[in-house]
Amino acid sequence: MTPQPPIPVRFVLPRARRRARAPVLGLLVSLGAAACGDVEAIDGPDGGLVDGDDPSLYAAGTTRYEAEARTRQNDAVVATNNPGYTGSGFMDYGGTGSWIEWSNINAAAAGSATVTVRYANGGASERPIALVVNGAAAGTARVPSTGAWDAWTTVSFPVTLRAGANAMRLTATGAAGPNVDHVEVTPAAVAPTGLKLPIEVFGPSGTRVSVQVRVDDLRDITHLYLRCNACGYHVTELDADAGKVKASVRINGGAAIPLKRYTADGRDVGNSRLEILDNAKDYGGLGGVFRTVKLKVPVSGLVVGTNTITFEHVTAAPPSIGFRILELNLLRGGSLSNRVLGGFTQDDPATWTPPLSSATEIAAGRTLWTKRSSLYDPGVDAIDGRLGGGAVTGNITASCADCHASDGRDLAYFNFSNHSIIERSIFHGLSRTDGTRIASYIRSRKADVPVVAAARPWNPTYQPGPGLDARPAYQWAAGAGVDAILADDAAMASYLFPSGQSLDAVRAVVNRHGKLNLRELPVALPMPEWNQWLPHVHPDDAFSTSASALRADESGDSVGKPFYTALYEAAEDDPTPRKIGDMTSRIKSWLKRGMTCDTNGDTSGDPWRALNGNVLSAVKLPKKTYTRCEDKDDRRRSDEEAYEIAKRGLAAWIAVKQWEIVHSNNLEDEGKEAQSASVPYPGGSRTLRSERVCSSQCVDARERGWFVTGRNTFDRPPHFTGHNSRHFFGQDIVSGVAETNAWYHLNMLLNPGYRIMMPNHFAYVCSHIEILQAESDVDQGFRFWASMIKQRQLQTNGLYGAETGNDLRTSQPHVYYKANRNGTSDTQASVGRTLWRYLAQAMVEDFVADANRATAAEWAAAVNNSKVQARESTDFSTGTTYDTGPLQGRNTFRVIPRLRELGVSSSVLTSLINWGEKTWPRGNWDSLR
């Protein structure tokens, strides 16, 4: 989902080792399971009962959800004082903004439905209610008076439901709300198709897949609705080329309709008649940020009876092998609420078996999976611009097991189909028979890699969403699904502030001693899907593995093999937090050896940005050797792309192998165990324990996550490994910045640090959210504030002037108003001015309470990026810009008038002035009072 130039699904393993067996799973816990509230069985259309706990029956009739069995509520209570209700009671609403929500509204298939609300309104005037389904507004009903509180009636809403669990919220929008008894959900009548989804269109150029649907009533059918995974190339040069079409569709053999519409840099390329839906339209459309996109396609040529719909992989380009159609329907009047087809079934990975069942063939598949120097990659072949010739042949050293989990558990866990595995094998130069053997080996892993239904190649890994923590840790990597991605940033509001947006409600969320759960907080940004984790080029194919620099550690001492391999093997044999973390922290030191220049023109920048040095001199792809730094505008793509490919592949490989070790050893929940870390601090290190971290009060900081030292996916994005710190070659700037946002957010989900270490550099996390809003013109405010709140919570541990604690580089108050340097307040303000004021005030209150606990000596001892402006400084000039470096006092001095203009309380600003005067006594703080 976060775009980067496409990444091949590689079948690439050096040797088999003993693995910890995955836990034996009972019933899989689905998101929003009905355990949160009972669902009542009611009369179906033929007098039978439709059981709300049996989703296979939902299309047959109406399902009732009692209000008192809601999942969540705000300012509404269960009551029984008025007769005539069903179930065990009803919900009595409070004033405006009160709501109740069900997260277990289930649908057997995506489609239209009617929601009927049974209510009583004994008041004299209307009490309107608004319905929101899966974060999207579904309408507002007037709810007139019923004359008495025991007189019940109904009001209905047309809605669109997704397959599986849906979240539905009823909010009072008037001065007071009604009493709500229950809601009933009735799916629209549809024509059954019997189609099994997804439809996989994999293979070389010209590959076609046809399906048939029956239509008995053609009236007003205007559009084909599709949900497509990988219909774009996600390579700027291809997506921006009007002559390059990856996917198309035909109706009954008619003209091909290009499924192409890509927008970037003010250009709209492709089929302008396509309508891109939801937030994908704001992020480049097909080929942009979103890997899975919903779209409406105007169609004609349908007939009464059987119709053939044909999908074609028109022009293949490595590393892609095609695309998937996840959803399909015909629409009347172009309305998603008026779908024609139904009766779809989902291909169930639990039913998949090895296509070749004999032990001999499965063993042969494992041998092929681990065999090195046996694969070809046309994408690698094309690196030198000479496909089929030149210095880079495309014959690769890496095996399937090298780029994937060594035992293939990633393809098994994320349920890559037999067909996809076979076609990918053919892409890599193997025969169909050998591809079938590899697929048989992967399917044979089911015994120790149990099937997780939600784990699919198109579902973003670890995608956050409500109810995710209720699943076993083994299922966490599957995420909450592509449907958990919010329609826009504003849809996060009710999840981030479940008790409303009053100042006190905001204070409760901001509280630095709280534990904001990012794993269950949905966002409007997709996390990377598994294909995006995989290396495009394995390090063994990017570097000369015989080079002495590659076979030495960060000190230059020989380890007898590529250093990254040595670190992986050490972590695999002894999967401790330190050994797993060494795969990122020691690699960074290793890359720094001999480095004198980076992509930003610096001589001592981050090693992942290196353009030279001992290790990068061993890159064997065509490159220029940099003996001096050159400005980025003076460098040519052909000179430096090899370094980006090599570093990007190395960072991707490390992330995949860390996932392999953590997942195969059942370490996804280690963060919930009591852990400790020794933190360097003036006067000697301090040891912190995650189960009791104290700063004015003590917090149990344990939560689900990887407990691994150092960073995990944080160094993966283009901000580090890209040629210009914004995007990769072959990637537009919005897609590049969005990808950086996704990897940074994912790192926070995987390893928050538990208040005893800091694997997330929040100066980059929050600034890149602001950059994404600036580049895309799409609001990001709620995710910005959620990240800022989580940052301050993780920094609250009694340490000051250190990134592991309250680091003034990231926590200084100006960030609540405006970004560094010439930035704007657009991101902070995009939540609305009132909420912005409340957030700024609550954050300042919390910051001052924490910062007042620090001593002058602690601030003075801060070094490097955490260095604090000197106590005796007199640099307190006025202005409207806020600078990086040790200028926190001046930044605070400058922002106080702006916070006053925003409406932050005078008493709160006085406390901030007092803290500033205590910390930097030579500033004219009295001028601000």
mmCIF file of C-alpha atoms in Angstrom, residues 46-166:
data_model
loop_
_atom_site.group_PDB
_atom_site.id
_atom_site.type_symbol
_atom_site.label_atom_id
_atom_site.label_comp_id
_atom_site.label_asym_id
_atom_site.label_seq_id
_atom_site.Cartn_x
_atom_site.Cartn_y
_atom_site.Cartn_z
ATOM 1 C CA ASP A 46 -40.099 -17.228 5.651
ATOM 2 C CA GLY A 47 -40.854 -17.192 9.345
ATOM 3 C CA GLY A 48 -37.529 -18.814 10.211
ATOM 4 C CA LEU A 49 -34.957 -17.283 12.466
ATOM 5 C CA VAL A 50 -31.974 -15.341 11.153
ATOM 6 C CA ASP A 51 -29.233 -15.740 13.750
ATOM 7 C CA GLY A 52 -27.073 -12.655 14.087
ATOM 8 C CA ASP A 53 -24.099 -14.835 14.975
ATOM 9 C CA ASP A 54 -24.234 -16.709 11.644
ATOM 10 C CA PRO A 55 -22.966 -14.371 8.895
ATOM 11 C CA SER A 56 -23.739 -16.947 6.210
ATOM 12 C CA LEU A 57 -27.416 -16.228 6.761
ATOM 13 C CA TYR A 58 -27.320 -12.434 6.671
ATOM 14 C CA ALA A 59 -28.387 -12.174 3.047
ATOM 15 C CA ALA A 60 -31.524 -14.192 3.804
ATOM 16 C CA GLY A 61 -33.228 -11.605 5.999
ATOM 17 C CA THR A 62 -32.989 -8.995 8.691
ATOM 18 C CA THR A 63 -30.592 -8.994 11.650
ATOM 19 C CA ARG A 64 -31.371 -7.123 14.862
ATOM 20 C CA TYR A 65 -28.742 -5.449 17.058
ATOM 21 C CA GLU A 66 -30.014 -4.341 20.454
ATOM 22 C CA ALA A 67 -28.994 -0.844 21.532
ATOM 23 C CA GLU A 68 -28.146 -1.954 25.053
ATOM 24 C CA ALA A 69 -25.677 -4.446 23.528
ATOM 25 C CA ARG A 70 -23.744 -1.601 21.857
ATOM 26 C CA THR A 71 -19.951 -1.794 21.764
ATOM 27 C CA ARG A 72 -19.259 1.764 22.904
ATOM 28 C CA GLN A 73 -21.163 4.878 23.879
ATOM 29 C CA ASN A 74 -20.721 8.492 24.871
ATOM 30 C CA ASP A 75 -23.192 10.288 27.163
ATOM 31 C CA ALA A 76 -25.813 7.553 26.755
ATOM 32 C CA VAL A 77 -26.990 5.030 29.356
ATOM 33 C CA VAL A 78 -28.949 1.782 29.437
ATOM 34 C CA ALA A 79 -32.500 2.312 30.734
ATOM 35 C CA THR A 80 -35.634 0.197 31.328
ATOM 36 C CA ASN A 81 -38.137 2.730 32.688
ATOM 37 C CA ASN A 82 -40.311 2.970 29.547
ATOM 38 C CA PRO A 83 -42.160 -0.198 28.423
ATOM 39 C CA GLY A 84 -42.417 -1.630 24.941
ATOM 40 C CA TYR A 85 -38.734 -2.155 24.231
ATOM 41 C CA THR A 86 -37.220 -5.378 22.913
ATOM 42 C CA GLY A 87 -34.282 -7.166 24.487
ATOM 43 C CA SER A 88 -33.242 -6.156 27.997
ATOM 44 C CA GLY A 89 -33.531 -2.370 27.719
ATOM 45 C CA PHE A 90 -32.863 0.629 25.517
ATOM 46 C CA MET A 91 -30.303 3.444 25.297
ATOM 47 C CA ASP A 92 -31.274 6.810 26.735
ATOM 48 C CA TYR A 93 -29.345 9.555 24.927
ATOM 49 C CA GLY A 94 -27.970 12.692 26.546
ATOM 50 C CA GLY A 95 -27.375 15.992 24.750
ATOM 51 C CA THR A 96 -25.861 16.923 21.446
ATOM 52 C CA GLY A 97 -22.926 14.732 20.484
ATOM 53 C CA SER A 98 -24.052 11.744 22.551
ATOM 54 C CA TRP A 99 -23.748 8.488 20.623
ATOM 55 C CA ILE A 100 -23.801 4.716 20.667
ATOM 56 C CA GLU A 101 -21.768 2.451 18.433
ATOM 57 C CA TRP A 102 -21.793 -1.181 17.353
ATOM 58 C CA SER A 103 -18.561 -2.631 15.908
ATOM 59 C CA ASN A 104 -20.134 -6.011 15.126
ATOM 60 C CA ILE A 105 -22.557 -5.167 12.310
ATOM 61 C CA ASN A 106 -21.780 -8.123 10.105
ATOM 62 C CA ALA A 107 -22.378 -8.653 6.397
ATOM 63 C CA ALA A 108 -21.734 -11.803 4.440
ATOM 64 C CA ALA A 109 -20.768 -9.757 1.387
ATOM 65 C CA ALA A 110 -20.135 -6.132 0.549
ATOM 66 C CA GLY A 111 -23.219 -4.342 -0.721
ATOM 67 C CA SER A 112 -26.232 -2.191 -0.058
ATOM 68 C CA ALA A 113 -28.437 -2.566 3.003
ATOM 69 C CA THR A 114 -31.131 -0.742 4.927
ATOM 70 C CA VAL A 115 -30.643 0.179 8.567
ATOM 71 C CA THR A 116 -33.896 0.634 10.475
ATOM 72 C CA VAL A 117 -33.697 2.388 13.853
ATOM 73 C CA ARG A 118 -36.466 1.780 16.421
ATOM 74 C CA TYR A 119 -36.800 4.800 18.680
ATOM 75 C CA ALA A 120 -39.099 6.721 20.999
ATOM 76 C CA ASN A 121 -39.220 10.497 21.296
ATOM 77 C CA GLY A 122 -41.573 11.734 23.999
ATOM 78 C CA GLY A 123 -40.350 15.290 23.637
ATOM 79 C CA ALA A 124 -42.224 18.053 21.876
ATOM 80 C CA SER A 125 -39.719 18.595 19.051
ATOM 81 C CA GLU A 126 -37.571 16.613 16.670
ATOM 82 C CA ARG A 127 -34.425 14.933 18.013
ATOM 83 C CA PRO A 128 -32.330 14.257 14.889
ATOM 84 C CA ILE A 129 -29.725 11.521 14.733
ATOM 85 C CA ALA A 130 -26.839 11.046 12.288
ATOM 86 C CA LEU A 131 -25.611 7.650 11.143
ATOM 87 C CA VAL A 132 -21.931 6.982 10.410
ATOM 88 C CA VAL A 133 -20.861 3.623 8.945
ATOM 89 C CA ASN A 134 -17.179 2.677 8.942
ATOM 90 C CA GLY A 135 -16.206 6.306 9.457
ATOM 91 C CA ALA A 136 -18.316 7.620 6.548
ATOM 92 C CA ALA A 137 -21.483 9.683 6.953
ATOM 93 C CA ALA A 138 -24.610 7.784 5.907
ATOM 94 C CA GLY A 139 -27.178 10.525 6.504
ATOM 95 C CA THR A 140 -29.223 12.277 9.185
ATOM 96 C CA ALA A 141 -32.824 11.474 10.168
ATOM 97 C CA ARG A 142 -35.211 14.081 11.592
ATOM 98 C CA VAL A 143 -36.684 11.741 14.308
ATOM 99 C CA PRO A 144 -39.997 13.506 14.973
ATOM 100 C CA SER A 145 -41.847 13.249 18.278
ATOM 101 C CA THR A 146 -43.738 10.003 18.940
ATOM 102 C CA GLY A 147 -45.946 11.689 21.557
ATOM 103 C CA ALA A 148 -44.818 9.546 24.483
ATOM 104 C CA TRP A 149 -41.673 7.761 25.681
ATOM 105 C CA ASP A 150 -43.375 4.358 25.451
ATOM 106 C CA ALA A 151 -44.552 4.968 21.851
ATOM 107 C CA TRP A 152 -42.002 3.346 19.562
ATOM 108 C CA THR A 153 -41.592 3.825 15.815
ATOM 109 C CA THR A 154 -38.848 3.475 13.199
ATOM 110 C CA VAL A 155 -36.724 5.485 10.778
ATOM 111 C CA SER A 156 -34.538 3.993 8.033
ATOM 112 C CA PHE A 157 -31.197 4.762 6.347
ATOM 113 C CA PRO A 158 -29.783 3.293 3.101
ATOM 114 C CA VAL A 159 -26.165 2.232 3.727
ATOM 115 C CA THR A 160 -23.282 0.422 2.086
ATOM 116 C CA LEU A 161 -21.633 -2.324 4.128
ATOM 117 C CA ARG A 162 -18.332 -4.056 3.604
ATOM 118 C CA ALA A 163 -17.931 -7.808 3.887
ATOM 119 C CA GLY A 164 -17.421 -8.939 7.489
ATOM 120 C CA ALA A 165 -17.525 -6.632 10.499
ATOM 121 C CA ASN A 166 -18.782 -3.043 10.164
#
